[in-house]
Amino acid sequence: MFYINLATGYLKNYIKTKLTYRADFWIEVLSDLLFNGLNLLFILIVFNQTDSLGGWNREQILFIYGFFMIPYGLFSALFNLYGFSERYIVKGEMDRILTRPAYNLYQIILENLDPAALFSSLAGAIVMGYSWAQLDIAWSWYDPFVFIVLIIGAVMIYFGVFIAITATSFYSDAPTGIMPLIWNIQNYGRYPITIYNKLLKGILTFLLPFAFVGFYPAAYFLDPANWMGYALMTPVVGIVFFSLGLFIWNTGVHRYRGAGS
């Protein structure tokens, strides 16, 4: 109950802030939608020049893209720590966090909530729903449960990878680190892995498993005969990388010695 009440308090403060500066909220929403709209426009332009991409047609690519946007939006809303090093390490705000009784990572996540990013998930659901109708995919009674498990697994992968990357701030004095590079790599998960070479396939499957946040779980519904095995590994990969990310984070926190003077 303590952690639930803490989350509720942070959400109330967020709402009060956005009610005061309403234009900022809608500008954030609009910018996210424009960014996603440009990516969608890129896909449509590509398919004006070809009928398939790596053996996948336009509606299938849209379905994969729509699925990708759902965990992406959820993660972006909950884990907005792009400037963690500058704010919490360089400026010393990590010291403030560690003096409080709640788990440090939980506090940091709550301080940086960005619910406006949830509109990306909504946009993804709309795109996926449209392409689902066009493809006329068969629907089984258990598919909604599988869908939820796959989404949770994908979000856990995001958390695991980016918690680990964010935690490198405890080990390095560099204020930015490799976060921008990894953030760009995650975009490859929105397209079929079959269009990439073997090296990139290996990276997106085993090292930075962003293929499991978009293509593999989406392929469960599109082509289960060939991709079900990979798709059902999504929650397992999520648990592994989430656990690894937390381990790296907790180890880094123990190494932290304060901002000093």
CSV table of C-alpha atoms in Angstrom, one decimal:
chain,number,residue,atom,x,y,z
A,1,MET,CA,0.0,0.0,0.0
A,2,PHE,CA,2.9,2.3,0.7
A,3,TYR,CA,4.1,2.1,-2.9
A,4,ILE,CA,0.6,2.4,-4.3
A,5,ASN,CA,0.0,5.5,-2.3
A,6,LEU,CA,3.4,6.9,-3.4
A,7,ALA,CA,2.5,6.3,-7.1
A,8,THR,CA,-0.9,7.9,-6.5
A,9,GLY,CA,0.7,11.0,-5.0
A,10,TYR,CA,3.1,11.4,-7.9
A,11,LEU,CA,0.3,11.1,-10.4
A,12,LYS,CA,-1.7,13.7,-8.6
A,13,ASN,CA,1.2,16.1,-8.7
A,14,TYR,CA,1.7,15.4,-12.4
A,15,ILE,CA,-2.0,16.1,-13.2
A,16,LYS,CA,-1.9,19.3,-11.2
A,17,THR,CA,1.2,20.5,-13.1
A,18,LYS,CA,-0.3,19.7,-16.5
A,19,LEU,CA,-3.6,21.4,-15.6
A,20,THR,CA,-1.5,24.5,-14.9
A,21,TYR,CA,0.5,24.2,-18.1
A,22,ARG,CA,-2.0,22.5,-20.4
A,23,ALA,CA,-0.4,23.6,-23.6
A,24,ASP,CA,2.8,21.8,-22.7
A,25,PHE,CA,0.9,18.5,-22.3
A,26,TRP,CA,-0.8,18.8,-25.7
A,27,ILE,CA,2.4,19.9,-27.4
A,28,GLU,CA,4.1,16.7,-26.0
A,29,VAL,CA,1.2,14.6,-27.3
A,30,LEU,CA,1.3,16.3,-30.7
A,31,SER,CA,5.1,15.9,-31.1
A,32,ASP,CA,4.9,12.2,-30.3
A,33,LEU,CA,2.0,11.7,-32.8
A,34,LEU,CA,3.9,13.6,-35.5
A,35,PHE,CA,7.0,11.5,-34.9
A,36,ASN,CA,5.0,8.3,-35.2
A,37,GLY,CA,3.1,9.7,-38.2
A,38,LEU,CA,6.4,10.3,-40.0
A,39,ASN,CA,7.5,6.7,-39.4
A,40,LEU,CA,4.1,5.5,-40.7
A,41,LEU,CA,4.4,7.8,-43.7
A,42,PHE,CA,7.8,6.3,-44.4
A,43,ILE,CA,6.3,2.8,-44.5
A,44,LEU,CA,3.6,3.9,-46.9
A,45,ILE,CA,6.1,5.6,-49.2
A,46,VAL,CA,8.2,2.5,-49.3
A,47,PHE,CA,5.2,0.4,-50.3
A,48,ASN,CA,4.4,2.8,-53.1
A,49,GLN,CA,7.5,1.5,-54.7
A,50,THR,CA,7.2,-2.2,-53.9
A,51,ASP,CA,4.6,-4.8,-53.1
A,52,SER,CA,6.6,-6.6,-50.3
A,53,LEU,CA,9.5,-6.0,-48.0
A,54,GLY,CA,11.4,-9.1,-47.0
A,55,GLY,CA,8.4,-11.2,-48.0
A,56,TRP,CA,6.0,-9.2,-45.9
A,57,ASN,CA,3.2,-7.1,-47.5
A,58,ARG,CA,2.1,-3.6,-46.4
A,59,GLU,CA,-0.6,-4.6,-44.0
A,60,GLN,CA,1.7,-7.1,-42.3
A,61,ILE,CA,4.4,-4.4,-41.9
A,62,LEU,CA,1.7,-2.0,-40.5
A,63,PHE,CA,0.6,-4.7,-38.1
A,64,ILE,CA,4.2,-5.2,-36.8
A,65,TYR,CA,4.7,-1.5,-36.5
A,66,GLY,CA,1.4,-1.1,-34.6
A,67,PHE,CA,2.3,-3.8,-32.2
A,68,PHE,CA,5.7,-2.3,-31.7
A,69,MET,CA,4.2,1.1,-30.7
A,70,ILE,CA,2.2,-0.4,-27.8
A,71,PRO,CA,5.0,-1.5,-25.6
A,72,TYR,CA,7.1,1.4,-26.8
A,73,GLY,CA,4.5,3.9,-25.6
A,74,LEU,CA,4.0,2.1,-22.3
A,75,PHE,CA,7.8,2.1,-21.7
A,76,SER,CA,8.2,5.7,-22.7
A,77,ALA,CA,5.5,6.8,-20.3
A,78,LEU,CA,7.1,4.9,-17.4
A,79,PHE,CA,10.8,5.2,-18.1
A,80,ASN,CA,11.7,8.8,-19.2
A,81,LEU,CA,15.3,8.7,-17.9
A,82,TYR,CA,17.2,10.0,-20.9
A,83,GLY,CA,18.9,12.7,-18.8
A,84,PHE,CA,19.5,10.6,-15.7
A,85,SER,CA,23.3,11.1,-15.6
A,86,GLU,CA,23.1,14.9,-15.8
A,87,ARG,CA,20.3,15.3,-13.3
A,88,TYR,CA,21.0,12.5,-10.7
A,89,ILE,CA,24.7,11.9,-10.9
A,90,VAL,CA,26.3,15.2,-12.0
A,91,LYS,CA,23.9,17.5,-10.1
A,92,GLY,CA,23.7,15.1,-7.1
A,93,GLU,CA,20.0,14.5,-6.9
A,94,MET,CA,20.7,10.8,-6.4
A,95,ASP,CA,21.8,11.7,-2.8
A,96,ARG,CA,18.3,13.0,-2.2
A,97,ILE,CA,16.7,9.8,-3.5
A,98,LEU,CA,18.9,7.6,-1.3
A,99,THR,CA,17.8,9.4,1.9
A,100,ARG,CA,14.2,8.3,1.4
A,101,PRO,CA,12.7,4.9,2.5
A,102,ALA,CA,11.2,3.9,-0.9
A,103,TYR,CA,13.2,1.8,-3.4
A,104,ASN,CA,15.4,4.3,-5.3
A,105,LEU,CA,14.6,3.2,-8.9
A,106,TYR,CA,10.9,3.3,-8.1
A,107,GLN,CA,11.2,6.9,-6.9
A,108,ILE,CA,13.2,7.9,-9.9
A,109,ILE,CA,10.7,6.4,-12.3
A,110,LEU,CA,7.8,8.1,-10.6
A,111,GLU,CA,9.6,11.5,-10.7
A,112,ASN,CA,10.0,11.2,-14.5
A,113,LEU,CA,6.6,9.8,-15.5
A,114,ASP,CA,5.4,10.9,-19.0
A,115,PRO,CA,1.8,9.8,-19.5
A,116,ALA,CA,1.6,11.8,-22.7
A,117,ALA,CA,3.6,9.0,-24.3
A,118,LEU,CA,0.7,6.7,-23.9
A,119,PHE,CA,-0.9,8.2,-27.0
A,120,SER,CA,1.8,6.4,-28.9
A,121,SER,CA,0.4,3.1,-27.6
A,122,LEU,CA,-3.1,4.3,-28.6
A,123,ALA,CA,-1.9,5.2,-32.1
A,124,GLY,CA,-0.2,1.8,-32.3
A,125,ALA,CA,-3.4,0.0,-31.3
A,126,ILE,CA,-5.3,1.8,-34.0
A,127,VAL,CA,-2.8,1.0,-36.7
A,128,MET,CA,-2.7,-2.7,-35.6
A,129,GLY,CA,-6.5,-2.9,-35.4
A,130,TYR,CA,-6.7,-1.5,-39.0
A,131,SER,CA,-4.2,-3.9,-40.4
A,132,TRP,CA,-5.8,-6.8,-38.4
A,133,ALA,CA,-9.1,-6.1,-40.2
A,134,GLN,CA,-7.4,-5.9,-43.6
A,135,LEU,CA,-5.6,-9.1,-43.1
A,136,ASP,CA,-8.6,-10.9,-41.7
A,137,ILE,CA,-6.5,-12.8,-39.1
A,138,ALA,CA,-8.3,-15.7,-37.4
A,139,TRP,CA,-9.0,-15.0,-33.7
A,140,SER,CA,-8.8,-17.6,-31.0
A,141,TRP,CA,-10.3,-17.3,-27.5
A,142,TYR,CA,-6.9,-17.3,-25.9
A,143,ASP,CA,-5.3,-14.7,-28.2
A,144,PRO,CA,-6.2,-11.7,-25.9
A,145,PHE,CA,-4.3,-13.4,-23.0
A,146,VAL,CA,-1.3,-14.2,-25.2
A,147,PHE,CA,-1.4,-10.6,-26.5
A,148,ILE,CA,-1.2,-9.2,-22.9
A,149,VAL,CA,1.6,-11.6,-22.0
A,150,LEU,CA,3.6,-10.6,-25.1
A,151,ILE,CA,3.1,-6.9,-24.4
A,152,ILE,CA,4.3,-7.4,-20.8
A,153,GLY,CA,7.3,-9.3,-21.9
A,154,ALA,CA,8.2,-6.6,-24.5
A,155,VAL,CA,7.9,-3.9,-21.9
A,156,MET,CA,10.1,-5.9,-19.5
A,157,ILE,CA,12.8,-6.2,-22.2
A,158,TYR,CA,12.7,-2.4,-22.7
A,159,PHE,CA,13.0,-1.9,-19.0
A,160,GLY,CA,15.8,-4.4,-18.6
A,161,VAL,CA,17.9,-3.0,-21.4
A,162,PHE,CA,17.5,0.6,-20.6
A,163,ILE,CA,17.8,0.2,-16.8
A,164,ALA,CA,21.2,-1.5,-17.5
A,165,ILE,CA,22.2,1.3,-19.9
A,166,THR,CA,21.1,4.0,-17.5
A,167,ALA,CA,23.1,2.2,-14.7
A,168,THR,CA,26.3,2.7,-16.6
A,169,SER,CA,26.2,6.3,-15.2
A,170,PHE,CA,27.3,4.8,-11.9
A,171,TYR,CA,30.4,3.3,-13.5
A,172,SER,CA,31.4,6.1,-15.9
A,173,ASP,CA,31.8,9.9,-15.6
A,174,ALA,CA,30.4,10.5,-19.1
A,175,PRO,CA,27.2,12.5,-18.8
A,176,THR,CA,25.5,10.9,-21.9
A,177,GLY,CA,27.0,7.5,-22.3
A,178,ILE,CA,25.6,5.2,-25.0
A,179,MET,CA,21.9,5.8,-24.4
A,180,PRO,CA,21.4,7.7,-27.8
A,181,LEU,CA,23.0,4.8,-29.7
A,182,ILE,CA,20.8,2.1,-28.0
A,183,TRP,CA,17.7,4.3,-28.4
A,184,ASN,CA,18.3,4.4,-32.2
A,185,ILE,CA,19.0,0.6,-32.3
A,186,GLN,CA,15.6,-0.1,-30.7
A,187,ASN,CA,13.9,1.4,-33.7
A,188,TYR,CA,15.0,-1.7,-35.8
A,189,GLY,CA,12.4,-3.7,-33.8
A,190,ARG,CA,9.6,-2.2,-35.7
A,191,TYR,CA,10.5,-4.0,-38.9
A,192,PRO,CA,10.7,-7.7,-39.9
A,193,ILE,CA,14.0,-9.2,-38.8
A,194,THR,CA,14.1,-11.0,-42.1
A,195,ILE,CA,15.2,-7.8,-43.9
A,196,TYR,CA,18.5,-7.6,-41.9
A,197,ASN,CA,21.8,-9.3,-42.4
A,198,LYS,CA,22.9,-12.2,-40.1
A,199,LEU,CA,25.0,-9.9,-37.8
A,200,LEU,CA,22.1,-7.5,-37.1
A,201,LYS,CA,19.7,-10.4,-36.7
A,202,GLY,CA,22.0,-11.8,-34.0
A,203,ILE,CA,22.3,-8.5,-32.2
A,204,LEU,CA,18.5,-7.9,-32.3
A,205,THR,CA,17.8,-11.4,-31.0
A,206,PHE,CA,20.4,-12.2,-28.4
A,207,LEU,CA,22.4,-9.1,-27.5
A,208,LEU,CA,19.9,-6.2,-27.6
A,209,PRO,CA,16.7,-8.2,-28.1
A,210,PHE,CA,14.6,-5.5,-29.7
A,211,ALA,CA,13.2,-8.0,-32.2
A,212,PHE,CA,11.2,-9.3,-29.2
A,213,VAL,CA,9.4,-6.0,-28.7
A,214,GLY,CA,8.0,-5.8,-32.2
A,215,PHE,CA,8.6,-8.4,-34.9
A,216,TYR,CA,8.7,-11.7,-33.0
A,217,PRO,CA,5.5,-11.2,-30.9
A,218,ALA,CA,3.6,-9.7,-33.8
A,219,ALA,CA,4.7,-12.6,-36.0
A,220,TYR,CA,2.8,-14.9,-33.6
A,221,PHE,CA,-0.4,-13.6,-35.0
A,222,LEU,CA,0.8,-13.2,-38.6
A,223,ASP,CA,2.7,-16.4,-39.2
A,224,PRO,CA,2.5,-18.7,-36.2
A,225,ALA,CA,3.7,-21.7,-38.1
A,226,ASN,CA,7.2,-20.2,-38.6
A,227,TRP,CA,7.5,-17.8,-35.7
A,228,MET,CA,5.5,-19.1,-32.7
A,229,GLY,CA,8.6,-20.5,-31.0
A,230,TYR,CA,10.4,-17.1,-31.0
A,231,ALA,CA,7.2,-15.3,-30.1
A,232,LEU,CA,6.5,-17.3,-27.0
A,233,MET,CA,10.1,-16.7,-25.8
A,234,THR,CA,9.2,-13.0,-25.4
A,235,PRO,CA,8.2,-13.2,-21.7
A,236,VAL,CA,11.2,-15.4,-20.9
A,237,VAL,CA,13.6,-13.0,-22.6
A,238,GLY,CA,11.8,-10.2,-20.7
A,239,ILE,CA,12.3,-11.8,-17.3
A,240,VAL,CA,16.0,-12.5,-18.1
A,241,PHE,CA,16.8,-9.0,-19.2
A,242,PHE,CA,14.7,-7.3,-16.6
A,243,SER,CA,16.5,-9.3,-13.9
A,244,LEU,CA,19.9,-8.5,-15.4
A,245,GLY,CA,19.0,-4.8,-15.7
A,246,LEU,CA,18.0,-4.7,-12.0
A,247,PHE,CA,21.2,-6.5,-11.0
A,248,ILE,CA,23.4,-4.0,-12.8
A,249,TRP,CA,21.4,-1.1,-11.4
A,250,ASN,CA,21.5,-2.4,-7.8
A,251,THR,CA,25.2,-3.1,-8.1
A,252,GLY,CA,25.8,0.4,-9.5
A,253,VAL,CA,23.8,2.0,-6.6
A,254,HIS,CA,26.1,0.2,-4.1
A,255,ARG,CA,29.1,1.7,-5.9
A,256,TYR,CA,27.7,5.2,-5.8
A,257,ARG,CA,29.5,7.4,-3.3
A,258,GLY,CA,27.6,10.7,-3.6
A,259,ALA,CA,28.1,13.8,-5.6
A,260,GLY,CA,30.7,15.3,-3.1
A,261,SER,CA,31.2,19.0,-2.9
